[in-house]
Amino acid sequence: MKKGRKLVGEVVKFYKIKDEIRILGIDDSPFNFHKDKRVMLIGTIFRGGSWLDGILKSEIKVDGTDATEKIIEMIRKTKHKDLRVIMLDGLTFGGFNLVDIEEIFKKTKLPVIVIIRQMPDFERIITVLKEINKNKEDYEFRLKCIKKAGKPKKVETKKGKFIYIQYIGIKFEDAKEIVKLSSTRSLIPEPIRVAHLIASGIVLGESRGGA
Amino acid sequence: MKKGRKLVGEVVKFYKIKDEIRILGIDDSPFNFHKDKRVMLIGTIFRGGSWLDGILKSEIKVDGTDATEKIIEMIRKTKHKDLRVIMLDGLTFGGFNLVDIEEIFKKTKLPVIVIIRQMPDFERIITVLKEINKNKEDYEFRLKCIKKAGKPKKVETKKGKFIYIQYIGIKFEDAKEIVKLSSTRSLIPEPIRVAHLIASGIVLGESRGGA
């Protein structure tokens, strides 16, 4: 644990959140359900909502269960040892490759904040999960990931405009502060906006989404 | 020609350079001389030295002669129609795939600024070009690209710290102003610094170079 924060029970306590807090933001690339077996994960390392310090890349299986371990590996391998918080663009990557955010927090000691632009229909997701999961173990893993992430909470990032977040290893007030301070350019934090631009641009030839 | 600039003879005249002038910065990805036949070109669309608006991707041949046409295609195809200037991370991509900046300016009407971090040894480059070029036509094309780009000129981007630029379609004073206003985070303009981070991160798994 570095200066300015402390692991208290199951929450990292931030004594002071700096404007340039180092954030890793992760998004996946677009893919073709019928053709692609793998999809890219792009990580952006940001100083708060301002400067991009580095780019990480990994790959996961479409509809696999390896997103959690690949994200933990990304964090362990990077030379950027000053990361303070992880942000994810939603809880699912590469189709139904769900992320176990509790596991990421346990293994890396870094809080995780899931950024949700539009509230997902969890009942619908659980129904689809039942349909697509041939084996019971995968279904239960995915269901557990959703339950562990908790109920999404509203954060106002611009006046009168809201997004939702799920989080672990951090108090809601601290998570909210980090999300707000890093949403400098749009309604969502820069690490997520830029990860999305890069992941879509690399695969499609031009980035999409104003985000 | 849009408001605020005018094509006068062979130079775009900027009446006023805005802090958020739209810049396309281009760099290539690292590659293996022995193995790779193609290399990625990454384009970042920036508002001055602050916000990233979009990402473009193309591919060129290692040691080929298609960089110029691929860059022109990138500019023509993008939905970002408010670009005002093109920046390149050096004059060569993918080994000896040289860029004809005059051709880019002619075809797109956008000025081109080549960003040079360290002064290249042009005599050495010309010697190598002679050695590697099996056909006379390719050699002459590459030599012409170098000559057209002109003598690199010094620009002080931070107090006492210099980079060099080559340019076409723009007055030196305007090119200098754009380079300086976009070098917000380091000695080189943000569009080039970030294109480099992305291009290296995607290929190597983690970006390299402080740049």
Coordinates of C-alpha atoms in Angstrom, one line a residue:
Chain A
M1 CA 0.0 0.0 0.0
K2 CA 1.3 3.3 -1.0
K3 CA 1.0 6.7 0.7
G4 CA -2.4 8.2 0.8
R5 CA -4.4 5.0 1.0
K6 CA -4.7 2.0 3.2
L7 CA -6.5 -1.4 2.9
V8 CA -9.1 -1.5 5.7
G9 CA -10.9 -4.7 5.8
E10 CA -12.4 -5.0 2.3
V11 CA -12.0 -1.5 1.2
V12 CA -9.1 0.7 0.2
K13 CA -9.4 3.9 2.1
F14 CA -8.2 6.9 0.2
Y15 CA -7.1 9.7 2.4
K16 CA -6.8 12.1 -0.5
I17 CA -7.7 11.6 -4.1
K18 CA -5.3 13.4 -6.4
D19 CA -6.4 14.9 -9.7
E20 CA -3.7 12.8 -11.4
I21 CA -4.6 9.5 -9.7
R22 CA -3.4 6.7 -12.0
I23 CA -6.3 4.8 -13.5
L24 CA -6.4 1.7 -15.8
G25 CA -9.4 1.8 -18.1
I26 CA -10.4 -1.4 -20.0
D27 CA -12.6 -2.0 -23.0
D28 CA -13.0 -4.7 -25.6
S29 CA -12.9 -4.4 -29.3
P30 CA -15.9 -5.0 -31.6
F31 CA -16.1 -8.5 -33.0
N32 CA -18.2 -10.7 -35.2
F33 CA -20.2 -13.2 -33.3
H34 CA -20.3 -15.6 -36.2
K35 CA -16.6 -15.5 -37.1
D36 CA -14.3 -14.3 -34.3
K37 CA -13.0 -16.6 -31.6
R38 CA -11.0 -14.0 -29.8
V39 CA -11.4 -10.3 -29.0
M40 CA -8.9 -7.7 -27.9
L41 CA -8.9 -6.0 -24.5
I42 CA -7.4 -2.5 -24.6
G43 CA -6.2 -0.9 -21.4
T44 CA -5.4 2.8 -21.1
I45 CA -3.3 4.2 -18.3
F46 CA -4.4 7.7 -17.4
R47 CA -3.5 10.4 -15.0
G48 CA -6.9 11.2 -13.8
G49 CA -8.9 12.7 -16.6
S50 CA -6.0 14.3 -18.4
W51 CA -2.9 12.5 -19.8
L52 CA -2.5 9.1 -21.4
D53 CA 0.6 7.5 -20.0
G54 CA 0.4 4.0 -21.6
I55 CA -1.5 1.4 -23.5
L56 CA -1.9 -2.3 -22.7
K57 CA -3.3 -5.0 -24.9
S58 CA -4.5 -8.5 -24.2
E59 CA -6.8 -11.0 -25.8
I60 CA -9.8 -13.1 -24.5
K61 CA -12.1 -15.7 -25.9
V62 CA -15.5 -14.7 -27.3
D63 CA -18.1 -16.0 -24.8
G64 CA -15.2 -17.4 -22.7
T65 CA -14.5 -17.2 -19.0
D66 CA -11.0 -15.9 -19.1
A67 CA -11.5 -12.1 -18.9
T68 CA -10.9 -12.0 -15.1
E69 CA -7.5 -13.8 -15.3
K70 CA -6.4 -11.8 -18.3
I71 CA -7.1 -8.5 -16.6
I72 CA -5.3 -9.6 -13.5
E73 CA -2.3 -10.6 -15.7
M74 CA -2.4 -7.2 -17.4
I75 CA -2.1 -5.4 -14.1
R76 CA 0.6 -7.7 -12.8
K77 CA 2.8 -7.4 -15.9
T78 CA 2.6 -3.7 -16.6
K79 CA 5.6 -1.6 -15.8
H80 CA 3.2 1.1 -14.5
K81 CA 3.3 0.2 -10.8
D82 CA 1.5 3.4 -9.7
L83 CA -2.0 2.3 -10.6
R84 CA -4.6 3.1 -8.0
V85 CA -7.9 2.0 -9.5
I86 CA -9.3 -0.1 -12.3
M87 CA -12.2 0.9 -14.5
L88 CA -14.1 -1.4 -16.7
D89 CA -16.5 -0.5 -19.6
G90 CA -19.3 -2.7 -18.3
L91 CA -19.1 -6.1 -16.7
T92 CA -19.0 -8.2 -19.8
F93 CA -16.4 -8.3 -22.5
G94 CA -16.2 -10.4 -25.7
G95 CA -19.9 -11.3 -25.5
F96 CA -20.6 -13.2 -22.3
N97 CA -17.0 -13.3 -20.9
L98 CA -18.0 -11.9 -17.5
V99 CA -15.6 -10.3 -15.1
D100 CA -15.3 -11.3 -11.4
I101 CA -14.5 -7.9 -10.0
E102 CA -14.1 -9.4 -6.4
E103 CA -11.4 -11.7 -7.7
I104 CA -9.5 -8.8 -9.4
F105 CA -9.6 -6.8 -6.1
K106 CA -8.5 -9.8 -4.1
K107 CA -5.5 -10.6 -6.4
T108 CA -4.4 -7.0 -7.1
K109 CA -5.6 -5.1 -4.1
L110 CA -6.8 -2.4 -6.5
P111 CA -10.4 -1.2 -6.3
V112 CA -12.6 -1.8 -9.4
I113 CA -15.2 0.5 -10.8
V114 CA -17.5 -0.7 -13.5
I115 CA -18.8 2.1 -15.7
I116 CA -22.3 1.7 -17.0
R117 CA -23.6 4.1 -19.7
Q118 CA -27.0 2.6 -19.9
M119 CA -28.7 0.5 -17.3
P120 CA -28.6 -3.1 -18.4
D121 CA -31.6 -5.4 -18.2
F122 CA -30.2 -8.0 -15.7
E123 CA -33.2 -10.3 -15.9
R124 CA -32.8 -10.5 -19.7
I125 CA -29.1 -11.2 -19.3
I126 CA -29.7 -14.0 -16.8
T127 CA -32.3 -15.5 -19.2
V128 CA -29.8 -15.4 -22.1
L129 CA -27.1 -16.8 -19.9
K130 CA -29.2 -19.8 -19.1
E131 CA -29.8 -20.3 -22.8
I132 CA -26.2 -20.0 -24.0
N133 CA -24.5 -21.9 -21.2
K134 CA -24.1 -25.5 -22.1
N135 CA -22.4 -26.3 -18.9
K136 CA -23.7 -25.6 -15.5
E137 CA -20.4 -24.4 -14.1
D138 CA -20.0 -21.6 -16.6
Y139 CA -23.6 -20.5 -15.9
E140 CA -23.0 -20.4 -12.2
F141 CA -19.7 -18.5 -12.6
R142 CA -21.4 -15.9 -14.8
L143 CA -24.4 -15.5 -12.5
K144 CA -22.0 -15.1 -9.5
C145 CA -20.1 -12.3 -11.4
I146 CA -23.3 -10.4 -11.9
K147 CA -24.4 -10.8 -8.3
K148 CA -21.0 -9.9 -6.8
A149 CA -20.9 -6.7 -8.7
G150 CA -23.9 -5.4 -6.8
K151 CA -26.7 -3.1 -7.8
P152 CA -25.5 -0.2 -10.1
K153 CA -25.6 3.2 -8.4
K154 CA -26.2 6.6 -10.1
V155 CA -23.4 9.1 -10.5
E156 CA -24.0 12.6 -11.9
T157 CA -20.9 13.3 -14.1
K158 CA -22.3 16.4 -15.8
K159 CA -25.1 18.7 -14.5
G160 CA -28.3 16.7 -14.8
K161 CA -26.6 13.8 -16.6
F162 CA -26.0 10.5 -15.0
I163 CA -24.2 7.2 -15.5
Y164 CA -24.2 4.2 -13.3
I165 CA -21.4 2.4 -11.5
Q166 CA -20.7 -0.9 -9.7
Y167 CA -17.7 -1.1 -7.5
I168 CA -15.6 -3.1 -5.1
G169 CA -12.8 -2.4 -2.7
I170 CA -13.7 1.2 -2.4
K171 CA -16.3 3.4 -0.7
F172 CA -19.1 4.7 -2.9
E173 CA -18.1 8.3 -2.1
D174 CA -14.5 7.7 -3.2
A175 CA -15.6 5.8 -6.3
K176 CA -17.9 8.7 -7.2
E177 CA -15.2 11.3 -6.7
I178 CA -12.8 9.4 -9.0
V179 CA -15.4 8.9 -11.7
K180 CA -16.4 12.6 -11.6
L181 CA -12.8 13.9 -11.6
S182 CA -11.9 11.7 -14.6
S183 CA -15.0 12.5 -16.7
T184 CA -13.3 15.6 -18.1
R185 CA -14.3 15.4 -21.7
S186 CA -17.7 13.6 -21.7
L187 CA -20.2 11.9 -19.5
I188 CA -17.8 9.0 -18.9
P189 CA -14.3 8.8 -17.5
E190 CA -11.5 9.5 -20.0
P191 CA -9.7 6.1 -19.5
I192 CA -12.9 4.4 -20.7
R193 CA -13.8 6.8 -23.4
V194 CA -10.3 6.5 -24.9
A195 CA -10.0 2.7 -24.5
H196 CA -13.3 2.5 -26.5
L197 CA -11.9 4.8 -29.2
I198 CA -8.7 2.7 -29.5
A199 CA -10.4 -0.7 -29.4
S200 CA -12.9 0.2 -32.0
G201 CA -10.5 2.1 -34.2
I202 CA -7.9 -0.7 -34.4
V203 CA -10.5 -3.3 -35.5
L204 CA -12.8 -1.2 -37.7
G205 CA -10.2 1.2 -39.3
E206 CA -11.9 4.2 -37.7
S207 CA -13.2 4.6 -34.1
R208 CA -16.9 4.8 -33.5
G209 CA -19.1 6.2 -30.8
G210 CA -18.8 9.7 -29.4
A211 CA -18.8 8.3 -25.9
Chain B
M1 CA -11.4 25.8 -47.5
K2 CA -13.0 26.5 -44.2
K3 CA -13.2 29.7 -42.2
G4 CA -9.9 31.0 -40.8
R5 CA -7.6 29.7 -43.5
K6 CA -7.1 30.1 -47.2
L7 CA -5.0 28.4 -49.8
V8 CA -2.6 31.0 -51.2
G9 CA -0.4 29.6 -53.9
E10 CA 1.3 26.7 -52.3
V11 CA 0.6 27.5 -48.7
V12 CA -2.4 27.4 -46.5
K13 CA -2.7 30.7 -44.8
F14 CA -4.0 30.5 -41.2
Y15 CA -5.6 33.7 -40.1
K16 CA -6.0 32.4 -36.6
I17 CA -4.8 29.2 -35.1
K18 CA -7.2 27.9 -32.5
D19 CA -6.1 26.0 -29.4
E20 CA -8.4 23.2 -30.5
I21 CA -7.2 23.0 -34.1
R22 CA -7.9 19.5 -35.4
I23 CA -4.7 17.5 -36.0
L24 CA -4.2 14.0 -37.4
G25 CA -1.0 12.5 -36.0
I26 CA 0.4 9.4 -37.7
D27 CA 2.9 6.8 -36.5
D28 CA 3.7 3.2 -37.4
S29 CA 3.9 0.1 -35.2
P30 CA 7.0 -1.7 -34.3
F31 CA 7.7 -4.7 -36.5
N32 CA 10.2 -7.5 -37.1
F33 CA 12.4 -6.9 -40.2
H34 CA 12.9 -10.6 -40.7
K35 CA 9.4 -11.7 -40.4
D36 CA 6.7 -9.1 -40.9
K37 CA 5.6 -8.1 -44.4
R38 CA 3.1 -5.4 -43.2
V39 CA 3.0 -2.8 -40.5
M40 CA 0.1 -0.8 -38.9
L41 CA -0.3 2.9 -39.3
I42 CA -2.1 4.5 -36.4
G43 CA -3.7 7.9 -36.8
T44 CA -4.9 10.0 -33.8
I45 CA -7.3 12.8 -34.3
F46 CA -6.7 15.5 -31.6
R47 CA -8.1 18.8 -30.7
G48 CA -4.8 20.7 -30.3
G49 CA -2.8 19.2 -27.5
S50 CA -5.7 18.2 -25.4
W51 CA -8.5 15.8 -26.4
L52 CA -8.5 12.7 -28.5
D53 CA -11.4 12.7 -30.8
G54 CA -10.8 9.5 -32.9
I55 CA -8.5 6.8 -34.0
L56 CA -7.7 5.7 -37.5
K57 CA -5.9 2.5 -38.6
S58 CA -4.3 1.5 -41.9
E59 CA -1.6 -0.9 -43.0
I60 CA 1.4 -0.5 -45.3
K61 CA 4.1 -2.8 -46.6
V62 CA 7.4 -3.1 -44.8
D63 CA 10.0 -1.3 -47.0
G64 CA 7.2 -0.6 -49.6
T65 CA 6.2 2.6 -51.4
D66 CA 2.5 2.7 -50.4
A67 CA 2.7 4.9 -47.3
T68 CA 1.8 8.1 -49.2
E69 CA -1.4 6.7 -50.8
K70 CA -2.5 5.0 -47.6
I71 CA -2.2 8.2 -45.7
I72 CA -4.2 10.1 -48.4
E73 CA -6.8 7.3 -48.2
M74 CA -7.0 7.6 -44.4
I75 CA -7.7 11.4 -44.7
R76 CA -10.3 11.0 -47.5
K77 CA -12.2 8.2 -45.8
T78 CA -12.4 9.6 -42.2
K79 CA -15.7 11.0 -41.0
H80 CA -13.7 13.7 -39.3
K81 CA -14.0 16.4 -41.9
D82 CA -12.6 19.2 -39.7
L83 CA -8.9 18.2 -39.9
R84 CA -6.6 21.2 -40.5
V85 CA -3.1 19.7 -40.4
I86 CA -1.4 16.4 -40.7
M87 CA 1.6 15.4 -38.5
L88 CA 3.9 12.5 -39.2
D89 CA 6.3 10.8 -36.7
G90 CA 9.3 11.1 -39.1
L91 CA 9.3 10.8 -42.9
T92 CA 9.7 7.0 -43.0
F93 CA 7.3 4.3 -41.9
G94 CA 7.6 0.5 -41.9
G95 CA 11.3 0.6 -42.6
F96 CA 12.0 2.5 -45.8
N97 CA 8.4 3.2 -46.8
L98 CA 9.0 6.9 -47.4
V99 CA 6.2 9.5 -47.5
D100 CA 5.9 12.1 -50.3
I101 CA 4.5 15.0 -48.2
E102 CA 4.1 17.2 -51.3
E103 CA 1.7 14.6 -52.8
I104 CA -0.3 14.5 -49.5
F105 CA -0.6 18.3 -49.5
K106 CA -1.6 18.3 -53.2
K107 CA -4.3 15.6 -52.9
T108 CA -5.8 16.7 -49.5
K109 CA -5.0 20.4 -49.4
L110 CA -3.9 19.9 -45.8
P111 CA -0.5 21.1 -44.7
V112 CA 1.9 18.3 -43.4
I113 CA 4.4 18.7 -40.6
V114 CA 7.0 16.0 -40.0
I115 CA 8.1 15.7 -36.4
I116 CA 11.7 14.8 -35.9
R117 CA 12.9 14.0 -32.4
Q118 CA 16.5 13.4 -33.3
M119 CA 18.1 14.8 -36.4
P120 CA 18.6 11.9 -38.9
D121 CA 21.8 11.3 -40.7
F122 CA 20.5 11.9 -44.3
E123 CA 23.8 10.9 -45.9
R124 CA 23.7 7.6 -44.2
I125 CA 20.0 7.1 -45.2
I126 CA 20.8 7.8 -48.8
T127 CA 23.6 5.3 -48.7
V128 CA 21.4 2.6 -47.2
L129 CA 18.7 3.5 -49.8
K130 CA 21.1 2.8 -52.6
E131 CA 22.0 -0.6 -51.1
I132 CA 18.5 -1.8 -50.4
N133 CA 16.8 -0.6 -53.5
K134 CA 16.8 -3.3 -56.2
N135 CA 15.0 -1.1 -58.7
K136 CA 16.1 2.3 -59.7
E137 CA 12.5 3.7 -59.7
D138 CA 12.0 3.0 -56.0
Y139 CA 15.3 4.5 -55.2
E140 CA 14.5 7.7 -57.1
F141 CA 11.1 7.9 -55.5
R142 CA 12.6 7.6 -52.0
L143 CA 15.3 10.1 -52.7
K144 CA 12.7 12.5 -54.1
C145 CA 10.6 12.2 -50.9
I146 CA 13.6 13.1 -48.8
K147 CA 14.5 16.1 -51.0
K148 CA 11.0 17.4 -51.2
A149 CA 10.6 17.4 -47.4
G150 CA 13.3 20.0 -47.1
K151 CA 15.9 20.8 -44.4
P152 CA 14.6 20.2 -40.9
K153 CA 14.2 23.3 -38.8
K154 CA 14.5 23.7 -35.1
V155 CA 11.5 24.3 -32.9
E156 CA 11.8 25.0 -29.1
T157 CA 8.8 23.1 -27.6
K158 CA 10.0 23.5 -24.0
K159 CA 12.4 26.0 -22.5
G160 CA 15.8 25.1 -23.9
K161 CA 14.5 21.9 -25.5
F162 CA 14.3 21.5 -29.2
I163 CA 12.8 19.2 -31.8
Y164 CA 13.0 19.5 -35.6
I165 CA 10.3 19.8 -38.2
Q166 CA 9.9 19.5 -42.0
Y167 CA 6.7 21.0 -43.4
I168 CA 4.8 21.7 -46.6
G169 CA 1.8 23.8 -47.4
I170 CA 2.2 26.0 -44.4
K171 CA 4.5 28.9 -43.3
F172 CA 7.2 28.1 -40.9
E173 CA 5.8 30.5 -38.3
D174 CA 2.3 28.8 -38.4
A175 CA 3.8 25.3 -38.3
K176 CA 5.9 26.3 -35.3
E177 CA 2.9 27.7 -33.5
I178 CA 0.8 24.5 -34.1
V179 CA 3.7 22.3 -32.9
K180 CA 4.2 24.3 -29.8
L181 CA 0.6 24.6 -28.8
S182 CA 0.0 20.8 -29.2
S183 CA 3.2 19.8 -27.2
T184 CA 1.3 20.1 -24.0
R185 CA 2.5 17.0 -22.2
S186 CA 6.1 16.4 -23.5
L187 CA 8.6 17.7 -26.0
I188 CA 6.5 16.4 -28.9
P189 CA 3.0 17.1 -30.0
E190 CA 0.3 15.0 -28.3
P191 CA -1.1 13.6 -31.6
I192 CA 2.3 12.0 -32.2
R193 CA 3.1 11.0 -28.6
V194 CA -0.3 9.2 -28.4
A195 CA -0.1 7.6 -31.8
H196 CA 3.2 6.2 -30.8
L197 CA 1.9 4.8 -27.5
I198 CA -1.1 3.1 -29.2
A199 CA 0.9 1.7 -32.1
S200 CA 3.5 0.2 -29.8
G201 CA 1.0 -0.9 -27.2
I202 CA -1.1 -2.8 -29.6
V203 CA 1.8 -4.8 -31.1
L204 CA 3.9 -5.3 -28.0
G205 CA 1.2 -5.7 -25.4
E206 CA 2.5 -2.7 -23.6
S207 CA 3.4 0.7 -25.0
R208 CA 7.0 1.8 -24.9
G209 CA 8.8 5.1 -25.0
G210 CA 8.2 8.0 -22.7
A211 CA 8.0 10.3 -25.7

